[in-house]
Every structure is written in C-alpha cells, then in structure tokens.
mmCIF file of C-alpha atoms in Angstrom:
data_model
loop_
_atom_site.group_PDB
_atom_site.id
_atom_site.type_symbol
_atom_site.label_atom_id
_atom_site.label_comp_id
_atom_site.label_asym_id
_atom_site.label_seq_id
_atom_site.Cartn_x
_atom_site.Cartn_y
_atom_site.Cartn_z
ATOM 1 C CA UNK A 1 145.192 -94.034 170.159
ATOM 2 C CA UNK A 2 141.614 -93.541 168.979
ATOM 3 C CA UNK A 3 141.223 -90.554 171.304
ATOM 4 C CA UNK A 4 144.281 -88.871 169.808
ATOM 5 C CA UNK A 5 142.868 -89.418 166.332
ATOM 6 C CA UNK A 6 139.514 -88.066 167.483
ATOM 7 C CA UNK A 7 141.359 -85.030 168.892
ATOM 8 C CA UNK A 8 142.326 -84.083 165.312
ATOM 9 C CA UNK A 9 138.689 -84.267 164.162
ATOM 10 C CA UNK A 10 139.414 -86.022 160.842
ATOM 11 C CA UNK A 11 135.677 -86.011 160.110
ATOM 12 C CA UNK A 12 135.889 -82.231 159.684
ATOM 13 C CA UNK A 13 138.727 -82.476 157.154
ATOM 14 C CA UNK A 14 136.017 -82.785 154.492
ATOM 15 C CA UNK A 15 135.714 -78.991 154.733
ATOM 16 C CA UNK A 16 139.195 -78.708 153.247
ATOM 17 C CA UNK A 17 137.911 -80.308 150.032
ATOM 18 C CA UNK A 18 136.968 -76.747 149.080
ATOM 19 C CA UNK A 19 140.638 -76.445 148.139
ATOM 20 C CA UNK A 20 139.914 -78.545 145.033
ATOM 21 C CA UNK A 21 136.984 -76.427 143.846
ATOM 22 C CA UNK A 22 138.935 -73.994 141.599
ATOM 23 C CA UNK A 23 140.624 -76.860 139.713
ATOM 24 C CA UNK A 24 137.379 -78.797 139.335
ATOM 25 C CA UNK A 25 135.418 -75.797 138.082
ATOM 26 C CA UNK A 26 138.231 -74.787 135.727
ATOM 27 C CA UNK A 27 138.357 -78.227 134.091
ATOM 28 C CA UNK A 28 141.910 -78.914 135.387
ATOM 29 C CA UNK A 29 141.022 -81.481 138.021
ATOM 30 C CA UNK A 30 142.869 -84.349 136.336
ATOM 31 C CA UNK A 31 146.111 -82.524 135.601
ATOM 32 C CA UNK A 32 148.439 -84.844 137.533
ATOM 33 C CA UNK A 33 151.080 -82.399 138.736
ATOM 34 C CA UNK A 34 148.341 -80.088 140.023
ATOM 35 C CA UNK A 35 146.678 -82.920 141.909
ATOM 36 C CA UNK A 36 149.995 -83.606 143.671
ATOM 37 C CA UNK A 37 150.377 -80.058 144.957
ATOM 38 C CA UNK A 38 146.676 -79.810 145.778
ATOM 39 C CA UNK A 39 146.995 -82.898 147.958
ATOM 40 C CA UNK A 40 149.944 -81.294 149.740
ATOM 41 C CA UNK A 41 147.876 -78.139 150.203
ATOM 42 C CA UNK A 42 144.937 -80.193 151.463
ATOM 43 C CA UNK A 43 147.194 -81.907 154.021
ATOM 44 C CA UNK A 44 148.559 -78.496 155.096
ATOM 45 C CA UNK A 45 145.053 -77.156 155.713
ATOM 46 C CA UNK A 46 144.146 -80.334 157.616
ATOM 47 C CA UNK A 47 147.157 -79.817 159.904
ATOM 48 C CA UNK A 48 146.311 -76.182 160.574
ATOM 49 C CA UNK A 49 142.610 -76.905 161.071
ATOM 50 C CA UNK A 50 143.354 -79.724 163.526
ATOM 51 C CA UNK A 51 145.733 -77.458 165.435
ATOM 52 C CA UNK A 52 142.944 -74.887 165.758
ATOM 53 C CA UNK A 53 140.444 -77.568 166.828
ATOM 54 C CA UNK A 54 142.805 -78.604 169.635
ATOM 55 C CA UNK A 55 143.274 -75.022 170.842
ATOM 56 C CA UNK A 56 139.536 -74.401 170.667
ATOM 57 C CA UNK A 57 138.781 -77.587 172.621
ATOM 58 C CA UNK A 58 141.406 -76.667 175.204
ATOM 59 C CA UNK A 59 139.849 -73.266 175.802
ATOM 60 C CA UNK A 60 136.307 -74.690 175.817
ATOM 61 C CA UNK A 61 136.881 -77.627 178.161
ATOM 62 C CA UNK A 62 134.466 -76.374 180.824
ATOM 63 C CA UNK A 63 131.729 -75.385 178.366
ATOM 64 C CA UNK A 64 132.107 -78.613 176.410
ATOM 65 C CA UNK A 65 131.528 -80.642 179.572
ATOM 66 C CA UNK A 66 128.016 -79.147 179.707
ATOM 67 C CA UNK A 67 127.300 -80.152 176.096
ATOM 68 C CA UNK A 68 125.612 -83.548 175.512
ATOM 69 C CA UNK A 69 127.846 -84.304 172.508
ATOM 70 C CA UNK A 70 130.971 -82.190 173.003
ATOM 71 C CA UNK A 71 131.438 -83.588 176.517
ATOM 72 C CA UNK A 72 132.709 -86.766 174.839
ATOM 73 C CA UNK A 73 135.595 -84.953 173.139
ATOM 74 C CA UNK A 74 139.072 -86.176 174.194
ATOM 75 C CA UNK A 75 139.996 -83.071 176.199
ATOM 76 C CA UNK A 76 136.591 -82.491 177.811
ATOM 77 C CA UNK A 77 136.351 -86.160 178.801
ATOM 78 C CA UNK A 78 139.943 -86.230 180.093
ATOM 79 C CA UNK A 79 141.023 -88.995 177.716
ATOM 80 C CA UNK A 80 143.896 -86.857 176.379
ATOM 81 C CA UNK A 81 146.086 -84.756 178.740
ATOM 82 C CA UNK A 82 145.988 -81.036 177.981
ATOM 83 C CA UNK A 83 149.795 -80.690 177.836
ATOM 84 C CA UNK A 84 150.157 -83.398 175.201
ATOM 85 C CA UNK A 85 147.303 -81.911 173.188
ATOM 86 C CA UNK A 86 148.996 -78.485 173.036
ATOM 87 C CA UNK A 87 152.293 -80.102 171.994
ATOM 88 C CA UNK A 88 150.494 -81.891 169.160
ATOM 89 C CA UNK A 89 148.908 -78.590 168.138
ATOM 90 C CA UNK A 90 152.311 -76.894 167.840
ATOM 91 C CA UNK A 91 153.765 -79.794 165.833
ATOM 92 C CA UNK A 92 150.788 -79.655 163.467
ATOM 93 C CA UNK A 93 151.448 -75.958 162.781
ATOM 94 C CA UNK A 94 155.067 -76.701 161.879
ATOM 95 C CA UNK A 95 154.087 -79.624 159.653
ATOM 96 C CA UNK A 96 151.339 -77.598 157.992
ATOM 97 C CA UNK A 97 153.736 -74.754 157.229
ATOM 98 C CA UNK A 98 156.254 -77.158 155.700
ATOM 99 C CA UNK A 99 153.610 -78.797 153.508
ATOM 100 C CA UNK A 100 152.386 -75.356 152.418
ATOM 101 C CA UNK A 101 155.912 -74.453 151.315
ATOM 102 C CA UNK A 102 156.183 -77.718 149.376
ATOM 103 C CA UNK A 103 152.895 -76.992 147.617
ATOM 104 C CA UNK A 104 153.858 -73.430 146.721
ATOM 105 C CA UNK A 105 157.535 -72.422 147.205
ATOM 106 C CA UNK A 106 156.640 -68.845 146.190
ATOM 107 C CA UNK A 107 155.062 -68.476 149.605
ATOM 108 C CA UNK A 108 151.658 -67.077 148.674
ATOM 109 C CA UNK A 109 149.839 -70.210 149.731
ATOM 110 C CA UNK A 110 151.650 -70.034 153.066
ATOM 111 C CA UNK A 111 150.366 -66.446 153.417
ATOM 112 C CA UNK A 112 146.795 -67.669 152.843
ATOM 113 C CA UNK A 113 147.299 -70.514 155.310
ATOM 114 C CA UNK A 114 148.798 -68.136 157.850
ATOM 115 C CA UNK A 115 145.866 -65.747 157.472
ATOM 116 C CA UNK A 116 143.502 -68.676 158.009
ATOM 117 C CA UNK A 117 145.363 -69.739 161.144
ATOM 118 C CA UNK A 118 145.605 -66.257 162.668
ATOM 119 C CA UNK A 119 141.935 -65.520 161.942
ATOM 120 C CA UNK A 120 140.835 -68.758 163.573
ATOM 121 C CA UNK A 121 143.178 -68.209 166.493
ATOM 122 C CA UNK A 122 141.468 -64.855 167.069
ATOM 123 C CA UNK A 123 138.162 -66.713 166.771
ATOM 124 C CA UNK A 124 139.221 -69.136 169.519
ATOM 125 C CA UNK A 125 140.422 -66.340 171.794
ATOM 126 C CA UNK A 126 137.248 -64.260 171.767
ATOM 127 C CA UNK A 127 135.774 -63.424 168.369
ATOM 128 C CA UNK A 128 133.587 -66.531 168.491
ATOM 129 C CA UNK A 129 131.658 -64.845 171.300
ATOM 130 C CA UNK A 130 130.430 -62.051 169.015
ATOM 131 C CA UNK A 131 127.156 -62.969 167.320
ATOM 132 C CA UNK A 132 127.130 -62.753 163.500
ATOM 133 C CA UNK A 133 130.898 -62.103 163.405
ATOM 134 C CA UNK A 134 131.438 -65.683 164.580
ATOM 135 C CA UNK A 135 129.592 -67.017 161.510
ATOM 136 C CA UNK A 136 131.298 -64.601 159.125
ATOM 137 C CA UNK A 137 134.730 -65.788 160.299
ATOM 138 C CA UNK A 138 133.733 -69.403 159.663
ATOM 139 C CA UNK A 139 132.564 -68.479 156.154
ATOM 140 C CA UNK A 140 135.771 -66.549 155.416
ATOM 141 C CA UNK A 141 137.727 -69.683 156.330
ATOM 142 C CA UNK A 142 136.084 -71.484 153.407
ATOM 143 C CA UNK A 143 136.839 -68.569 151.087
ATOM 144 C CA UNK A 144 140.515 -68.777 152.069
ATOM 145 C CA UNK A 145 140.480 -72.492 151.274
ATOM 146 C CA UNK A 146 139.190 -71.756 147.771
ATOM 147 C CA UNK A 147 141.692 -68.908 147.288
ATOM 148 C CA UNK A 148 144.483 -71.195 148.450
ATOM 149 C CA UNK A 149 143.432 -73.871 145.977
ATOM 150 C CA UNK A 150 143.495 -71.330 143.148
ATOM 151 C CA UNK A 151 146.973 -70.104 144.134
ATOM 152 C CA UNK A 152 148.688 -73.480 144.237
ATOM 153 C CA UNK A 153 146.952 -74.602 141.017
ATOM 154 C CA UNK A 154 147.893 -71.266 139.379
ATOM 155 C CA UNK A 155 144.329 -70.534 138.291
ATOM 156 C CA UNK A 156 142.213 -67.419 138.033
ATOM 157 C CA UNK A 157 139.075 -67.649 140.119
ATOM 158 C CA UNK A 158 135.644 -66.282 139.279
ATOM 159 C CA UNK A 159 134.189 -63.664 141.601
ATOM 160 C CA UNK A 160 130.937 -65.629 141.471
ATOM 161 C CA UNK A 161 132.745 -68.685 142.815
ATOM 162 C CA UNK A 162 134.041 -66.684 145.765
ATOM 163 C CA UNK A 163 130.569 -65.284 146.432
ATOM 164 C CA UNK A 164 128.964 -68.733 146.285
ATOM 165 C CA UNK A 165 131.562 -70.207 148.602
ATOM 166 C CA UNK A 166 131.010 -67.455 151.151
ATOM 167 C CA UNK A 167 127.219 -67.759 150.972
ATOM 168 C CA UNK A 168 127.201 -71.550 151.212
ATOM 169 C CA UNK A 169 129.604 -71.520 154.172
ATOM 170 C CA UNK A 170 127.497 -68.869 155.903
ATOM 171 C CA UNK A 171 124.415 -71.000 155.264
ATOM 172 C CA UNK A 172 126.106 -73.981 156.932
ATOM 173 C CA UNK A 173 127.246 -71.822 159.853
ATOM 174 C CA UNK A 174 123.668 -70.628 160.389
ATOM 175 C CA UNK A 175 122.517 -74.247 160.453
ATOM 176 C CA UNK A 176 125.185 -75.067 163.040
ATOM 177 C CA UNK A 177 124.192 -72.145 165.262
ATOM 178 C CA UNK A 178 120.573 -73.256 165.015
ATOM 179 C CA UNK A 179 121.574 -76.695 166.242
ATOM 180 C CA UNK A 180 123.607 -75.154 169.095
ATOM 181 C CA UNK A 181 120.614 -73.028 170.095
ATOM 182 C CA UNK A 182 118.243 -76.012 170.156
ATOM 183 C CA UNK A 183 120.706 -78.016 172.271
ATOM 184 C CA UNK A 184 121.097 -75.102 174.679
ATOM 185 C CA UNK A 185 117.323 -74.715 175.011
ATOM 186 C CA UNK A 186 116.804 -78.445 175.593
ATOM 187 C CA UNK A 187 119.653 -78.825 178.098
ATOM 188 C CA UNK A 188 119.216 -75.517 179.902
ATOM 189 C CA UNK A 189 122.987 -75.021 179.997
ATOM 190 C CA UNK A 190 124.771 -72.021 178.486
ATOM 191 C CA UNK A 191 127.227 -73.477 175.979
ATOM 192 C CA UNK A 192 128.262 -70.587 173.710
ATOM 193 C CA UNK A 193 128.265 -66.864 174.559
ATOM 194 C CA UNK A 194 127.396 -65.778 171.015
ATOM 195 C CA UNK A 195 124.070 -67.641 171.254
ATOM 196 C CA UNK A 196 122.715 -64.769 173.342
ATOM 197 C CA UNK A 197 122.645 -62.820 170.076
ATOM 198 C CA UNK A 198 120.460 -65.366 168.295
ATOM 199 C CA UNK A 199 117.000 -66.829 168.568
ATOM 200 C CA UNK A 200 115.221 -69.514 166.578
ATOM 201 C CA UNK A 201 113.090 -67.075 164.600
ATOM 202 C CA UNK A 202 116.126 -65.069 163.471
ATOM 203 C CA UNK A 203 118.116 -68.155 162.433
ATOM 204 C CA UNK A 204 115.143 -69.706 160.616
ATOM 205 C CA UNK A 205 114.684 -66.469 158.680
ATOM 206 C CA UNK A 206 118.389 -66.407 157.803
ATOM 207 C CA UNK A 207 118.268 -70.022 156.574
ATOM 208 C CA UNK A 208 115.384 -69.208 154.253
ATOM 209 C CA UNK A 209 117.012 -65.987 153.069
ATOM 210 C CA UNK A 210 120.423 -67.470 152.329
ATOM 211 C CA UNK A 211 119.023 -70.578 150.668
ATOM 212 C CA UNK A 212 117.305 -68.305 148.121
ATOM 213 C CA UNK A 213 120.402 -66.141 147.633
ATOM 214 C CA UNK A 214 122.630 -69.197 147.100
ATOM 215 C CA UNK A 215 120.341 -70.581 144.391
ATOM 216 C CA UNK A 216 120.226 -67.245 142.572
ATOM 217 C CA UNK A 217 124.006 -66.788 142.878
ATOM 218 C CA UNK A 218 124.674 -70.288 141.527
ATOM 219 C CA UNK A 219 122.376 -69.819 138.543
ATOM 220 C CA UNK A 220 124.006 -66.450 137.842
ATOM 221 C CA UNK A 221 127.411 -68.142 137.921
ATOM 222 C CA UNK A 222 126.351 -70.826 135.415
ATOM 223 C CA UNK A 223 124.927 -68.331 132.910
ATOM 224 C CA UNK A 224 127.465 -65.522 133.377
ATOM 225 C CA UNK A 225 129.193 -64.630 130.055
ATOM 226 C CA UNK A 226 132.578 -64.875 131.792
ATOM 227 C CA UNK A 227 131.837 -68.447 132.940
ATOM 228 C CA UNK A 228 130.588 -69.494 129.509
ATOM 229 C CA UNK A 229 133.654 -68.014 127.797
ATOM 230 C CA UNK A 230 136.175 -69.434 130.265
ATOM 231 C CA UNK A 231 134.665 -72.916 130.493
ATOM 232 C CA UNK A 232 133.574 -73.181 126.877
ATOM 233 C CA UNK A 233 129.977 -74.225 127.533
ATOM 234 C CA UNK A 234 126.614 -72.628 128.226
ATOM 235 C CA UNK A 235 125.137 -75.823 129.682
ATOM 236 C CA UNK A 236 126.327 -75.471 133.274
ATOM 237 C CA UNK A 237 122.862 -74.308 134.277
ATOM 238 C CA UNK A 238 121.744 -77.948 133.951
ATOM 239 C CA UNK A 239 123.499 -78.600 137.264
ATOM 240 C CA UNK A 240 121.282 -76.073 139.074
ATOM 241 C CA UNK A 241 118.611 -78.698 139.672
ATOM 242 C CA UNK A 242 120.914 -80.611 142.026
ATOM 243 C CA UNK A 243 121.851 -77.476 143.975
ATOM 244 C CA UNK A 244 118.168 -76.629 144.400
ATOM 245 C CA UNK A 245 117.324 -80.220 145.403
ATOM 246 C CA UNK A 246 120.159 -80.353 147.954
ATOM 247 C CA UNK A 247 119.133 -77.104 149.638
ATOM 248 C CA UNK A 248 115.473 -78.127 149.663
ATOM 249 C CA UNK A 249 116.408 -81.418 151.281
ATOM 250 C CA UNK A 250 118.471 -79.706 153.975
ATOM 251 C CA UNK A 251 115.550 -77.390 154.779
ATOM 252 C CA UNK A 252 113.218 -80.405 154.831
ATOM 253 C CA UNK A 253 115.485 -82.192 157.325
ATOM 254 C CA UNK A 254 115.552 -79.093 159.543
ATOM 255 C CA UNK A 255 111.924 -77.959 159.399
ATOM 256 C CA UNK A 256 109.869 -81.061 158.509
ATOM 257 C CA UNK A 257 111.820 -83.961 159.973
ATOM 258 C CA UNK A 258 113.083 -81.734 162.798
ATOM 259 C CA UNK A 259 116.336 -83.674 162.696
ATOM 260 C CA UNK A 260 118.514 -80.619 163.070
ATOM 261 C CA UNK A 261 122.222 -81.097 163.540
ATOM 262 C CA UNK A 262 125.585 -79.972 162.325
ATOM 263 C CA UNK A 263 125.536 -79.598 158.509
ATOM 264 C CA UNK A 264 128.637 -81.811 158.403
ATOM 265 C CA UNK A 265 126.819 -84.546 160.332
ATOM 266 C CA UNK A 266 123.796 -84.268 158.045
ATOM 267 C CA UNK A 267 126.092 -84.570 155.029
ATOM 268 C CA UNK A 268 127.596 -87.783 156.399
ATOM 269 C CA UNK A 269 124.295 -89.473 157.268
ATOM 270 C CA UNK A 270 121.648 -88.215 154.805
ATOM 271 C CA UNK A 271 121.473 -90.427 151.719
ATOM 272 C CA UNK A 272 119.351 -87.964 149.733
ATOM 273 C CA UNK A 273 121.933 -85.193 150.067
ATOM 274 C CA UNK A 274 124.781 -87.622 149.345
ATOM 275 C CA UNK A 275 123.093 -88.831 146.133
ATOM 276 C CA UNK A 276 122.345 -85.238 145.137
ATOM 277 C CA UNK A 277 126.017 -84.267 145.524
ATOM 278 C CA UNK A 278 127.171 -87.305 143.532
ATOM 279 C CA UNK A 279 124.705 -86.493 140.729
ATOM 280 C CA UNK A 280 125.781 -82.840 140.753
ATOM 281 C CA UNK A 281 129.442 -83.870 140.418
ATOM 282 C CA UNK A 282 128.571 -86.379 137.677
ATOM 283 C CA UNK A 283 126.545 -83.812 135.734
ATOM 284 C CA UNK A 284 129.198 -81.126 136.099
ATOM 285 C CA UNK A 285 131.920 -83.619 135.153
ATOM 286 C CA UNK A 286 130.045 -84.737 132.040
ATOM 287 C CA UNK A 287 129.408 -81.193 130.825
ATOM 288 C CA UNK A 288 132.897 -79.905 131.547
ATOM 289 C CA UNK A 289 135.117 -82.923 130.924
ATOM 290 C CA UNK A 290 133.115 -84.927 128.362
ATOM 291 C CA UNK A 291 131.737 -82.230 126.029
ATOM 292 C CA UNK A 292 131.505 -84.664 123.103
ATOM 293 C CA UNK A 293 128.849 -86.777 124.848
ATOM 294 C CA UNK A 294 126.074 -87.314 122.226
ATOM 295 C CA UNK A 295 123.366 -85.701 124.334
ATOM 296 C CA UNK A 296 125.291 -82.409 124.231
ATOM 297 C CA UNK A 297 125.753 -82.431 120.460
ATOM 298 C CA UNK A 298 122.072 -81.840 119.777
#
C-alpha cells in the first residue's frame, strides 16, 4: 500500500496550500464556511496534481530509471503496475472534478482546475522538453492555484499577489532545474531534455536575479496604497524581514553549504527556513488579525 500512496506524491500536496493565500492575505482565513470550501478546493487540486504526477511518471519511466532518486518511484521501480496506475489517474480526475463542483457550483473553479490539468498534461506530453517554457508552465500552475482560491472564496485578488506568486514559483523552478543539472553532471546520464538549454552559470544568475525581484515585489505589495486601503494597515512591511531572511537562507544552502536539492525537499528539512516561515505567518497574522495588539497602538 505504501507504494500506491507514494505514487500520489502526497509530499508535493504542500504546493496546493497556495490555494489558501488569497483568504489569508485578505484577512478572511478564519471564516468557517470559506474554510470548508477551500478544503474541498484543496482536495480537488491534490487529486488533479496526483493524476498528473502519475501520467508524468508513466511517460518518464525509462528516464527515471537513470535518476539516482527518481529510480525509486513506484512506476520506475516496478512496484506499481502501469495499468493500475493509469486507472488510478483517471479516477483521481473524476474525483477532483466532483470536489471542484462542490466547492464552486458556478463552475468557474472547475474551469481553473481544468486549465491547470490541460496545461500540465501538455507539459507531460512535450512542453517540459522546452527550456524556459518548462519553468514558466510550473510557475503558472501556482498562479492558477491562487486564482482558484480567490474564486471559491469570492475574493478580489491583488495584481501584486499574482506577480509575487509567479516570481516565487519561477524561483523555485529554477532551483529545481539547478538540482537536476547537478545530478545529471554527477551521474553522466541524460535525465531531462530541457536541461540542454541550461547551464550552471545561467541558472545561478537567474537565482540571484529573481531573488532580488521577489524581495522588491513583496515590499512593493506591502506598501502599495491599494494594499493599505484594502487591508486597513500600513504595517505589512514589517513582514519583509522574514521574506528576505528566507531567500537569503535558501541561497546560502545552495551556494555556501552546496546542499542543493528540490526546493520542496529543502523546505521539509531546513529548520531555519521552517522557523522563518512560521515567524512570517505569525507576524502577518498579528498585524492583520490582531490589530489591537498594544505594540501596534503606538
């Protein structure tokens, strides 16, 4: 059973937490009826994402067997039969569509989910082999998650929030491609066609460039008149320190500690980044949800 669970990649479901971002940033995170539909939407995205993971693994069986880590995946290792995996993928699509309808009977969330699925299906069937476009598609997937969260919570979403989501997702995708490139160079095996369009110098430059752009975009979001008016506070810029610290730590892990890996893996194992995220959430929560805290009355 553990191989079937691993087939769904539940560890990667954390990416679907982006669905909650519009509600959290709007100060509506604890509105109970919205949490219910957001959870349904989260489950729908998890189903669709897992379906895509299965299809991607099925198409990449031969390449994954050359990869030191991916060779242990259920399909590449032969622990799960391909026919059963495809059946599970189809059932997940049906379940995801049903949950999307429950979350938003108007159908707009289902449109977003469908766009996400079709885009990632195209990614699996060839677009992932085109350098740069492969990373842009990954980043757009996160934007669709945020848009979906805004739709089912019936919230307007700031353009800055969309921009930040896209930039942060692109930053993570660059980090992932860097890890893929290092693994390919160390193993000598060709594991991803799009890697022919990258080299370490280019990806290192992109990491530095996008880390700076993300920081500037986040600060602009916190001090934008629209954000201050909509959220009722000018103090959001206090949270910038945690964004800066988190990005600096990620760059330190990559360039100083040379412990490069998937950004998701780094998130799960690096205590500094975990503490930084918790402090960022706590600071944001205090400013947005507890405005009468004495420190903010001075």
